[in-house]
Coordinates of N, CA, C and O in Angstrom, one line a residue:
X1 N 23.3 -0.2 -2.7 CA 22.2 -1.0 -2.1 C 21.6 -1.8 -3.2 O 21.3 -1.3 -4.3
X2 N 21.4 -3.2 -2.8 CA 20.5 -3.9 -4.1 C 19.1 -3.7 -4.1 O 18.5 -3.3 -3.1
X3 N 18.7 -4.1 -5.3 CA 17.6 -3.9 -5.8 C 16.4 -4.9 -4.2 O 15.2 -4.8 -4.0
X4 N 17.4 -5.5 -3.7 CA 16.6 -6.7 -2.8 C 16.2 -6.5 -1.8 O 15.2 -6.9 -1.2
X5 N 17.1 -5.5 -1.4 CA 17.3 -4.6 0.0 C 16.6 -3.9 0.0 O 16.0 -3.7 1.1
X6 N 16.3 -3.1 -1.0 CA 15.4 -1.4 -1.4 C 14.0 -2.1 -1.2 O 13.2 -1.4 -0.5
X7 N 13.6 -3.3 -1.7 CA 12.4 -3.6 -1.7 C 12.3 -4.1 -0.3 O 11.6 -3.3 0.2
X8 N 12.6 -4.9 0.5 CA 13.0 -4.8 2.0 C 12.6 -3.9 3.0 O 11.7 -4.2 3.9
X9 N 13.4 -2.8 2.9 CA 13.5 -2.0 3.5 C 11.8 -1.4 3.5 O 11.0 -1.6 4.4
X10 N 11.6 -0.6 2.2 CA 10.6 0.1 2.1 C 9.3 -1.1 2.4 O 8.1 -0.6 2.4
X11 N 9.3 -2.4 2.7 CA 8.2 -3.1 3.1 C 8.1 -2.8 4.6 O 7.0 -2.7 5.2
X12 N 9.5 -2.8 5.3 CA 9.8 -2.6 6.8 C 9.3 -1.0 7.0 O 8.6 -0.9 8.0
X13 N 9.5 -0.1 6.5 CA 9.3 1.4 6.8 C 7.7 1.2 6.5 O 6.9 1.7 7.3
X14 N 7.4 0.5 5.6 CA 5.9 0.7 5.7 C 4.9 0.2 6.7 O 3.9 0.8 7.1
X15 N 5.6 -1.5 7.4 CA 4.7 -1.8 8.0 C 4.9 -1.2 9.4 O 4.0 -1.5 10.3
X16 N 6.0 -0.4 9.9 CA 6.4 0.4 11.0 C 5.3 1.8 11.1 O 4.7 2.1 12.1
X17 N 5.4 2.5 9.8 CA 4.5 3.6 9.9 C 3.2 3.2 10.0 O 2.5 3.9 10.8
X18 N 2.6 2.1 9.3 CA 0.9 1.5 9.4 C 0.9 0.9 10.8 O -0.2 1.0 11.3
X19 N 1.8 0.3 11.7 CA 1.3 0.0 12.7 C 1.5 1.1 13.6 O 0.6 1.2 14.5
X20 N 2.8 2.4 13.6 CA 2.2 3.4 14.5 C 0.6 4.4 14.3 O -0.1 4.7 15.2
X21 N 0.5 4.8 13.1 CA -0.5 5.0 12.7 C -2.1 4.3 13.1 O -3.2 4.8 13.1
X22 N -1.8 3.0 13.3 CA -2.9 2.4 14.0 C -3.1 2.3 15.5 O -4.2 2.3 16.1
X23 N -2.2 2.1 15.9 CA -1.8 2.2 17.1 C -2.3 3.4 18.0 O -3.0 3.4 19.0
X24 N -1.3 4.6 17.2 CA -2.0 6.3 18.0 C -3.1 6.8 17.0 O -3.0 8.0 16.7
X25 N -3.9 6.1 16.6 CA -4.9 6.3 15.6 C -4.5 7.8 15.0 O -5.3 8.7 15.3
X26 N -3.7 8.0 14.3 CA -3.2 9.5 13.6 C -3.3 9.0 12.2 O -3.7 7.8 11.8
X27 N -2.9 9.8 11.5 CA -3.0 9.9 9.7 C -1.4 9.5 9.4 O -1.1 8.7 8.6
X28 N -0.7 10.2 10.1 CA 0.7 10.2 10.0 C 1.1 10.0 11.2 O 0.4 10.3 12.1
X29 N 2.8 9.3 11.4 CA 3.6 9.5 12.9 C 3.9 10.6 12.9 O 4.5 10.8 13.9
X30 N 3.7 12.1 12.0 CA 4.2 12.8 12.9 C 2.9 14.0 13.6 O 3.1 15.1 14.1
X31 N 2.0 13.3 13.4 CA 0.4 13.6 14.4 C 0.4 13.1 15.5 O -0.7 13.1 16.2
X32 N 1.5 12.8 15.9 CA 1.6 12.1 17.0 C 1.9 12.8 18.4 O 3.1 13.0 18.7
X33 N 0.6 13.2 19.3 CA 0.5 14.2 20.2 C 2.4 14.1 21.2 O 3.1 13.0 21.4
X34 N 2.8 15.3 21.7 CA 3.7 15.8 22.1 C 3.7 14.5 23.4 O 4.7 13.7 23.6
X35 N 2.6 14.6 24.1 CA 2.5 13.5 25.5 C 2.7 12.3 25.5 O 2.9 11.6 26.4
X36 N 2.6 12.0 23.9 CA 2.9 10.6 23.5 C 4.0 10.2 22.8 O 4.1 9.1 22.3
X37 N 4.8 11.1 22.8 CA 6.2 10.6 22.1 C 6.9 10.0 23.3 O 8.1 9.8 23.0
X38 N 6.8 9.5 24.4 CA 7.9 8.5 24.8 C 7.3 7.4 25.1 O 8.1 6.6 25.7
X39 N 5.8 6.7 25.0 CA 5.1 6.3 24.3 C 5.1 5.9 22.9 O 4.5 4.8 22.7
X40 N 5.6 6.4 22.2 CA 6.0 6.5 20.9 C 7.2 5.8 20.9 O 7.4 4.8 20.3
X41 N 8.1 6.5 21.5 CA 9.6 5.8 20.9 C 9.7 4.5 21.7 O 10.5 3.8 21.1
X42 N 9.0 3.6 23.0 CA 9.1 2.5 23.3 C 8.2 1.8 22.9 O 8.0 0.6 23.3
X43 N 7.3 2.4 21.9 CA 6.5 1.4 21.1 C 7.6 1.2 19.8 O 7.8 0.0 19.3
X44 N 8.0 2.0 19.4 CA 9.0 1.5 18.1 C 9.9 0.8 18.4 O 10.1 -0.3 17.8
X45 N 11.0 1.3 19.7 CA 12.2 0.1 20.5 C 11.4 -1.5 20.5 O 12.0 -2.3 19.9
X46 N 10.3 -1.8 20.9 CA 9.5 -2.6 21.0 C 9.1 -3.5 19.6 O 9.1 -4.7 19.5
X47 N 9.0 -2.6 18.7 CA 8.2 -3.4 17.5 C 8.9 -4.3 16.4 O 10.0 -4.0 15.8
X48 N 8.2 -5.4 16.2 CA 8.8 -6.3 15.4 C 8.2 -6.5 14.0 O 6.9 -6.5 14.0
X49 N 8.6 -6.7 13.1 CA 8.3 -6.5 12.0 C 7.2 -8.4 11.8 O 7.4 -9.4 12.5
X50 N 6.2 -8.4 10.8 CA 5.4 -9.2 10.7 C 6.1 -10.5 10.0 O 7.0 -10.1 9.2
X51 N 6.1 -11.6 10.1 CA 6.7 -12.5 9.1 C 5.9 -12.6 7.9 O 4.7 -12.6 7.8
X52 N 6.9 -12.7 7.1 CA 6.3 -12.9 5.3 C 6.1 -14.4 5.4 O 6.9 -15.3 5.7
X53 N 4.6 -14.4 5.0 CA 3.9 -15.6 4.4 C 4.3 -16.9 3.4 O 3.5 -17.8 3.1

């Protein structure tokens, strides 16, 4: 994997965990109440990453 991709990636995994985290107002996704995991996974199927400025 390049150095381009690694930085990539980990911008994508970040802005995925900050918006589920804001979303189910939790500390972490995996605080993420039992009732709300299929909730959860069609909010992730759903989510699009932000465009870079």
């Amino acid at each position: 994997m390049t150095p381009d991709l690694r930085k990539v990636k980990r911008k994508l995994y970040s802005q995925i965990h900050r918006s589920i985290k804001d979303c189910f107002a939790v500390a972490s996704y995996r605080d993420i109440r039992r009732c709300d995991f299929e909730e959860a996974m069609k909010y992730v199927q759903a989510w699009r990453p932000r465009l870079a400025a």
